[in-house]
Amino acid sequence: MTAGTAGTVPAPSTAAARRDLAGSPFLDAVRGRRPSRLPVWFMRQAGRSLPEYRALRAGNGMLEACLTPDLTCEITLQPVRRHGVDAAILFSDIVVPLYLAGIGVDIVPGTGPVVDSPVRTAADVEALPELAPEQVARVAEAIALLLPELGETPLIGFAGAPFTLASYLIEGGPSRNHERTKALMRSQPQVWHALMAKLSRSTGTFLQQQAAAGVDALQLFDSWAGALSERDYREFVLPHSAAVLGALAGTGLPRIHFGVGTAELYGAMTEAGADVIGVDWRTPLDVAARRAGGAVPVQGNLDPAVLFAGQDAIDADVARIAAEGARCPGHVFNLGHGVLPQTDPDVITRTIETVHAQPTG
């Protein structure tokens, strides 16, 4: 199966006027230009590590917070105000497009996404609804609220990749081994590709509507792709991630592709259409850049656990990662995964200051 048969994403609605962010360190880095300083933002920077987030979320479910525009706006802004990061990322969750499309899914505290009716047959796939552009209206409204508040800080749009969404739908929730997912891939490849094509269209629609609303970059997050061999990734996943990223090419926005445990997949993930490869903490940035083909910027990759090790250890790792990133076509400093909930916010702020003090080349 090729990318061309993975599904066609509908055209986005009329785009909002885009802000002029010339000189943004983040945008310069993701476009392979030399930034004025090493840019930094952290995955899950808006979340449980912040006391203001916990206060705001009291009494509000996760999906409610993701789909109430003023809450989404405020939560997205919190780390920008507190930490001085170089980019904001839209507060959302990977299952939001599934929920908006009418699929029975909830985010259960302490567990994660849980699906009412797992998808395991051709009939299940046939009955699965797809996301329509008008169903993304509340997310677009949140973006419209955010843009004037962000000033010169870029906003990153966000979605989960088709493989990760498929895994949740098939398993019914989080899975350690993805056994049902891998079994369906191998035993019913036609059903698998039909499911992935639907999910690629919904994911593309979700990201295109964010682009039309005015975000400045897009990140496709594949939480579980690291569970696959490169062979399986190329056969069962790459065509569908390529369909999503290809549908975004006309936006002109930088496309970041991040996965967890994907060190053997960086080349294939770049081939899918990524402009920037997100790197977890397991692989040095310069090694990851070579595996990705040596032509795209990288994002990463401080181990989130190092933020508990004391400032001397943090500073040493920041300097090492900055040096590795300086040998790449471009570098945005980030964690190798999300901020852990128990992380001290003051440590995050201090770490961002340390990143900003690094030489840029």
XYZ file of C-alpha atoms in Angstrom:
361
model
C 0.000 0.000 0.000
C 1.351 3.439 -0.898
C 0.800 6.867 0.604
C -1.383 7.728 -2.350
C -3.924 5.066 -1.410
C -4.015 5.871 2.288
C -6.869 8.350 2.026
C -7.484 11.891 0.838
C -7.921 14.583 3.476
C -10.582 17.228 2.740
C -9.400 20.763 2.077
C -9.380 23.063 5.129
C -11.741 25.950 5.631
C -10.608 29.525 4.911
C -7.384 30.258 6.788
C -7.037 32.953 9.403
C -4.507 35.732 8.820
C -1.148 34.446 10.021
C 0.965 36.469 12.435
C 4.291 37.881 11.308
C 6.787 36.111 13.579
C 9.992 36.986 11.735
C 12.965 36.375 13.983
C 11.244 33.739 16.141
C 14.050 31.473 17.446
C 11.745 28.447 17.297
C 10.594 29.048 13.723
C 14.112 29.855 12.567
C 15.408 26.587 14.049
C 12.700 24.342 12.603
C 13.307 25.891 9.178
C 17.030 25.178 9.384
C 18.068 28.794 9.917
C 20.400 29.959 12.665
C 18.290 31.331 15.536
C 19.196 34.262 17.744
C 19.243 31.859 20.712
C 18.735 28.131 21.194
C 14.930 27.803 21.325
C 13.223 25.604 23.880
C 9.775 24.343 24.724
C 8.798 21.193 26.616
C 6.235 18.568 25.757
C 3.511 18.567 28.438
C 4.760 21.973 29.588
C 1.086 22.839 30.181
C -0.045 20.304 32.721
C 0.159 18.741 36.127
C 3.585 20.128 37.026
C 2.002 23.592 37.350
C -0.028 24.479 40.469
C -2.051 26.983 38.439
C -2.996 24.175 36.056
C -4.126 21.910 38.897
C -6.230 24.725 40.352
C -7.854 25.453 37.003
C -8.535 21.787 36.263
C -10.240 21.132 39.609
C -13.705 19.877 38.753
C -13.035 19.834 34.981
C -12.491 16.599 33.064
C -9.624 16.370 30.602
C -11.782 16.359 27.486
C -13.864 19.209 28.871
C -10.692 21.254 29.381
C -9.521 20.457 25.840
C -12.847 21.533 24.342
C -13.749 24.595 26.413
C -12.014 27.402 24.488
C -11.302 29.734 27.396
C -9.886 26.858 29.485
C -7.783 25.619 26.572
C -6.500 29.147 26.009
C -5.558 29.732 29.638
C -3.860 26.338 30.086
C -1.847 26.796 26.891
C -0.675 30.228 28.068
C 0.372 29.177 31.580
C 3.869 27.836 30.749
C 4.548 30.753 28.412
C 3.943 33.186 31.262
C 5.779 31.175 33.899
C 8.744 29.742 31.999
C 9.381 32.039 29.025
C 9.411 29.176 26.520
C 9.954 29.906 22.825
C 6.782 28.156 21.669
C 3.385 27.256 23.046
C 1.697 23.983 22.183
C -2.069 23.835 21.979
C -3.451 22.090 25.060
C -5.129 18.973 23.725
C -5.059 15.186 23.821
C -4.480 12.612 21.129
C -8.039 11.238 21.436
C -9.756 14.614 20.989
C -10.436 14.087 17.249
C -11.904 10.650 17.993
C -14.199 12.141 20.616
C -15.226 15.002 18.343
C -16.048 12.549 15.555
C -18.510 10.784 17.870
C -16.431 7.778 18.918
C -17.077 6.635 22.490
C -13.827 7.413 24.302
C -12.979 8.940 27.653
C -9.783 9.788 29.502
C -9.868 7.951 32.823
C -7.624 9.432 35.554
C -4.796 7.056 36.355
C -5.476 4.933 33.267
C -5.609 7.101 30.154
C -7.869 6.817 27.103
C -10.517 4.109 27.359
C -12.690 3.163 24.369
C -16.317 2.096 24.866
C -16.405 -0.358 21.949
C -13.033 -1.591 20.662
C -12.586 -1.774 16.878
C -11.580 -5.283 15.772
C -13.587 -6.287 12.699
C -14.309 -5.005 9.201
C -17.812 -4.083 10.362
C -16.362 -2.090 13.267
C -14.160 -0.148 10.873
C -17.031 0.457 8.467
C -19.153 1.882 11.302
C -16.380 4.146 12.591
C -17.264 7.829 12.036
C -14.749 10.237 10.522
C -14.057 13.749 11.722
C -15.726 16.576 9.785
C -14.115 20.036 9.625
C -17.051 21.715 11.398
C -16.558 19.407 14.396
C -13.234 21.130 15.116
C -14.929 24.509 15.728
C -14.242 24.631 19.477
C -10.563 23.951 18.935
C -10.413 26.664 16.274
C -12.137 29.046 18.683
C -9.484 28.343 21.326
C -6.767 29.130 18.774
C -8.493 32.399 17.898
C -8.449 33.349 21.594
C -4.802 32.359 21.953
C -3.180 34.171 19.055
C -3.548 37.759 20.345
C -2.547 36.652 23.861
C 0.633 34.942 22.657
C 2.126 38.045 21.070
C 5.307 36.940 19.311
C 5.310 33.388 20.716
C 4.585 30.746 18.054
C 1.766 28.255 18.602
C 2.205 24.579 17.745
C -0.814 22.545 16.686
C -0.980 18.937 17.753
C -2.459 15.529 16.925
C -1.844 11.875 17.623
C -0.621 9.792 14.692
C -2.849 7.136 13.090
C -0.927 4.161 14.528
C -1.248 5.360 18.105
C -4.946 6.109 17.624
C -5.465 2.688 16.051
C -3.760 1.004 18.993
C -6.098 2.673 21.494
C -9.137 1.799 19.393
C -8.152 -1.846 18.943
C -6.843 -2.523 22.439
C -9.649 -0.552 24.101
C -7.126 1.463 26.093
C -3.411 1.633 26.885
C -1.466 -1.570 26.178
C 1.969 -2.787 27.172
C 2.460 -5.223 24.285
C -0.071 -4.089 21.636
C -0.869 -7.737 20.984
C -4.361 -7.182 19.534
C -3.051 -4.359 17.361
C -0.199 -6.399 15.922
C -2.442 -9.416 15.467
C -4.962 -7.391 13.442
C -2.157 -5.928 11.312
C -0.892 -9.378 10.395
C -4.099 -11.409 10.238
C -6.406 -8.858 8.560
C -4.213 -6.404 6.653
C -7.127 -5.104 4.559
C -9.088 -4.274 7.703
C -5.968 -2.677 9.193
C -5.345 -0.433 6.210
C -9.016 0.561 6.021
C -8.897 1.595 9.681
C -5.632 3.490 9.237
C -6.940 5.280 6.143
C -9.956 6.522 8.109
C -7.763 7.656 10.965
C -5.318 9.403 8.632
C -8.179 11.390 7.121
C -9.536 12.386 10.544
C -6.064 13.303 11.802
C -5.376 15.316 8.674
C -8.673 17.153 9.053
C -7.911 17.918 12.711
C -4.492 19.367 11.885
C -5.643 21.212 8.779
C -8.308 23.006 10.773
C -5.706 24.036 13.342
C -3.534 25.329 10.507
C -6.457 27.260 9.050
C -7.149 28.764 12.486
C -3.627 30.218 12.608
C -1.145 27.891 14.343
C 2.487 28.328 13.316
C 3.750 24.726 13.290
C 2.286 21.236 13.605
C 3.387 18.203 15.612
C 2.328 14.627 14.864
C 2.859 12.516 17.977
C 3.181 8.725 17.623
C 3.325 7.468 21.207
C 3.461 3.772 20.384
C 5.330 3.546 17.057
C 8.447 2.393 18.905
C 6.712 -0.948 19.492
C 7.226 -1.774 15.791
C 10.140 -3.011 13.745
C 11.218 -0.818 10.852
C 9.849 -3.437 8.449
C 6.405 -3.371 10.032
C 6.458 0.408 10.327
C 7.170 0.800 6.629
C 4.442 -1.647 5.603
C 1.674 -0.853 8.044
C 2.224 2.707 9.284
C 4.392 4.867 7.035
C 1.827 5.207 4.186
C -0.751 6.548 6.610
C 1.525 8.956 8.469
C 2.661 10.110 5.027
C -0.973 10.745 4.077
C -1.381 13.005 7.119
C 1.865 14.902 6.644
C 1.352 15.135 2.903
C -2.072 16.690 3.418
C -0.350 19.439 5.434
C 2.332 20.251 2.873
C 0.248 22.995 1.304
C -0.005 24.864 4.611
C 3.671 25.811 4.423
C 3.947 25.127 8.167
C 6.830 23.157 9.695
C 5.780 19.567 10.439
C 7.360 17.920 13.489
C 7.111 14.136 13.808
C 7.818 12.633 17.232
C 7.689 9.078 18.495
C 8.790 7.281 21.642
C 11.438 4.577 21.314
C 11.729 5.176 17.577
C 15.527 5.244 17.202
C 15.399 2.657 14.394
C 12.608 4.523 12.610
C 14.001 8.050 12.180
C 14.782 7.524 8.503
C 11.317 6.161 7.770
C 9.629 8.884 9.830
C 11.472 11.515 7.821
C 10.439 9.817 4.581
C 6.834 10.118 5.750
C 7.146 13.872 5.246
C 8.561 15.290 8.473
C 10.379 18.619 8.375
C 11.673 18.107 11.936
C 12.271 14.843 13.817
C 11.541 14.726 17.538
C 14.100 12.596 19.384
C 13.596 10.881 22.724
C 16.421 10.702 25.269
C 17.753 7.311 24.146
C 19.666 8.521 21.067
C 22.200 11.375 20.798
C 20.808 14.163 18.622
C 23.609 14.084 16.062
C 23.225 10.309 15.692
C 19.469 10.712 15.262
C 20.012 13.424 12.646
C 22.232 11.090 10.618
C 19.670 8.306 10.845
C 17.028 10.757 9.640
C 19.079 11.434 6.528
C 21.165 14.366 7.732
C 18.958 17.055 6.186
C 16.242 17.858 8.731
C 16.389 19.707 12.061
C 15.887 17.774 15.273
C 13.947 18.435 18.458
C 14.895 17.088 21.894
C 16.112 15.422 23.970
C 16.728 15.841 27.721
C 15.552 12.877 29.783
C 12.588 14.184 31.860
C 13.939 12.307 34.885
C 17.123 14.414 34.829
C 15.011 17.360 36.049
C 15.035 15.594 39.446
C 18.837 15.205 39.551
C 19.859 18.678 40.748
C 20.956 21.725 38.800
C 24.573 20.684 38.262
C 23.494 17.463 36.563
C 20.830 19.309 34.561
C 23.272 21.977 33.406
C 25.777 19.343 32.293
C 23.168 17.499 30.247
C 21.857 20.738 28.727
C 25.369 21.657 27.578
C 25.951 18.174 26.128
C 22.645 18.167 24.242
C 23.195 21.698 22.946
C 26.591 20.635 21.600
C 25.055 17.602 19.881
C 22.294 19.772 18.451
C 24.825 22.259 17.091
C 26.079 19.474 14.809
C 22.597 19.055 13.288
C 20.842 21.011 10.494
C 18.823 22.762 13.208
C 17.900 22.160 16.844
C 14.962 22.951 19.098
C 15.718 22.010 22.696
C 13.026 19.895 24.341
C 12.609 16.938 26.618
C 12.822 13.441 25.211
C 9.211 12.970 26.321
C 6.762 14.958 28.452
C 7.271 16.832 31.708
C 6.631 14.449 34.605
C 3.813 15.586 36.934
C 6.015 15.812 40.049
C 8.589 18.095 38.410
C 9.339 21.318 40.311
C 8.208 24.237 38.098
C 11.112 26.364 39.342
C 13.520 23.716 38.046
C 11.841 23.903 34.652
C 12.224 27.687 34.575
C 15.880 27.482 35.605
C 16.547 24.825 32.969
C 15.024 26.996 30.250
C 17.290 29.850 31.352
C 20.274 27.489 31.060
C 19.196 26.498 27.544
C 18.900 30.121 26.510
C 22.446 30.744 27.740
C 23.923 28.111 25.386
C 25.864 29.159 22.283
C 23.952 28.758 19.030
C 26.864 27.750 16.826
